[in-house]
Amino acid sequence: MLAKIEIQCMSCCSVYSFECSDLDWECVESNEREMGKENHYEASIHDKCQCSQQMKITFECWEYPIGV
């Protein structure tokens, strides 16, 4: 079973569903810390609703220490 993300337009309340596997994660920052590196990742969804409203959602996660 694939995990899904659902977002709702704040203008017209239409709901859209995306597969989590469709997210394109990018390492946006890396810092050296006590137990090694800490990586900060981001992935975004940009879409246009049927009501023409632009929608954008950004997900963030941190990996520290690497591999955990």
XYZ file of C-alpha atoms in Angstrom:
68
model
C 0.000 0.000 0.000
C 1.390 3.396 -0.984
C 1.118 6.303 1.429
C -0.856 9.304 0.224
C -0.946 12.970 1.057
C -4.204 14.884 0.825
C -4.387 18.646 0.589
C -7.429 20.879 0.537
C -7.782 24.164 -1.333
C -8.413 26.983 1.124
C -10.577 28.816 -1.430
C -13.047 26.203 -2.664
C -12.328 23.227 -0.326
C -11.550 20.803 -3.184
C -9.369 17.895 -2.004
C -6.366 16.585 -3.960
C -4.394 13.411 -3.299
C -0.695 12.772 -4.038
C 1.477 9.679 -3.609
C 4.265 10.169 -1.053
C 6.618 8.432 -3.491
C 6.050 11.345 -5.923
C 7.832 13.783 -3.586
C 11.271 14.844 -4.776
C 13.395 15.342 -1.632
C 16.379 17.692 -1.761
C 19.092 18.196 0.855
C 18.990 21.950 1.484
C 21.390 22.199 4.419
C 24.028 20.110 6.141
C 25.727 20.940 9.434
C 28.382 19.215 11.507
C 27.139 18.382 15.004
C 28.258 16.432 18.048
C 27.475 12.955 16.604
C 28.307 13.787 12.980
C 26.385 15.492 10.206
C 22.790 16.661 10.371
C 21.000 16.928 7.010
C 17.905 19.054 6.410
C 15.660 17.907 3.536
C 12.733 19.606 1.793
C 10.117 18.494 -0.711
C 7.363 20.669 -2.210
C 4.087 20.203 -4.021
C 3.021 23.016 -6.356
C -0.327 22.705 -8.068
C -3.214 24.777 -9.339
C -6.730 24.084 -8.096
C -9.747 23.810 -10.389
C -10.779 27.224 -9.000
C -7.447 28.659 -10.322
C -5.995 29.149 -6.827
C -2.264 28.338 -6.611
C -1.446 25.736 -3.957
C 1.962 25.086 -2.416
C 2.935 22.767 0.407
C 6.497 22.269 1.651
C 7.576 19.295 3.756
C 10.730 19.350 5.870
C 12.657 16.674 7.741
C 16.022 16.396 9.452
C 18.310 13.366 9.522
C 20.599 13.193 12.542
C 22.821 11.363 12.898
C 23.130 10.205 9.265
C 21.452 6.852 8.696
C 19.119 7.093 11.703
